[in-house]
């Protein structure tokens, strides 16, 4: 599959070109021609955003009149809205590590090229397939522990002692707990920070300057991370104080030792994503629950826990692909206003807007069945096996919503 992002400075000067993995990519001559088409349109007063052919789709986006980004894919099923969201994520990834000032006011192109190398790992991560779904939902991937209150209490005490109010606990790149101020960051910033941390080499602690693309694009924060267990990290966003050494020596063990036994469940729990008190319908192969008002989502393709390999059941990769495809389809076709209403600051207005839209839909294929259910500000997408009859999809999905609604 071809998926390639190209970044150019004003005048079409190439800054970088990143393909998704080691597969095929466009030659420089083709990239130059495509950029020339975009520049020609701009010279005629026309802003070219997307175009398509039998070979694939292209999307362009201009940022601050200094950076032009182009995304090329041979996947004709990719929507224009999704491609534009990806381009915004790529630019935000550059701002995260370089800052907006150097991108909005380019003084030295060669120096900017060198500085942008620090963002290549994050850009490659955004291009490549992942177990996470934040790139399509715009909401943070979350992991729900049975003892979530304990983790929240440990985190609150930890960040308070550190003199900071922005902190989160990451388990296998999913947020298991976070402070209120962390959730007040824009959803794209929360998602990008978690994705960035997942690209870093394993180590016991880190102290990295980062810019928040919307909240603080020109003044960097310090991103501190501490490894509690393999795959489990606690993260802080702070200013010049406190020191990394002080937190490691004085605070880390003191506040997180009470949660050690709970945290050990993390790697195993990450396969399922949550634990319910009531069993799910046996025909459920996966589910995706999204709450845009909280900027949170939970996704699982092993909702019953680890399963033995069976030929009659879709592979985990196929389940993820099916859920992703179905979610993109229903949110861009039926539930656009409902998701927007979830972000409305006026709950009465949001309720009226949501109540006028489609609330349920489904699709059936030879390999699986999918059902989407909107309830309040939550959207649930369920992947069923073909053994579940069509007439029971609705009742089964409503029962699942009642079981999982408390997660978000």
CSV table of N, CA, C and O in Angstrom, one decimal, residues 51 118 301 397:
chain,number,residue,atom,x,y,z
A,51,UNK,N,-7.7,15.7,-4.8
A,51,UNK,CA,-8.1,15.2,-6.1
A,51,UNK,C,-7.9,13.7,-6.1
A,51,UNK,O,-7.2,13.1,-5.2
A,118,UNK,N,14.2,15.3,14.0
A,118,UNK,CA,13.7,14.8,15.3
A,118,UNK,C,12.3,14.4,15.3
A,118,UNK,O,11.9,13.6,16.2
A,301,UNK,N,-10.3,-5.7,20.3
A,301,UNK,CA,-10.6,-6.7,19.3
A,301,UNK,C,-10.5,-8.1,20.0
A,301,UNK,O,-10.5,-9.1,19.3
A,397,UNK,N,-26.6,-5.0,20.8
A,397,UNK,CA,-25.8,-3.8,20.9
A,397,UNK,C,-26.3,-2.9,22.0
A,397,UNK,O,-25.5,-2.3,22.7
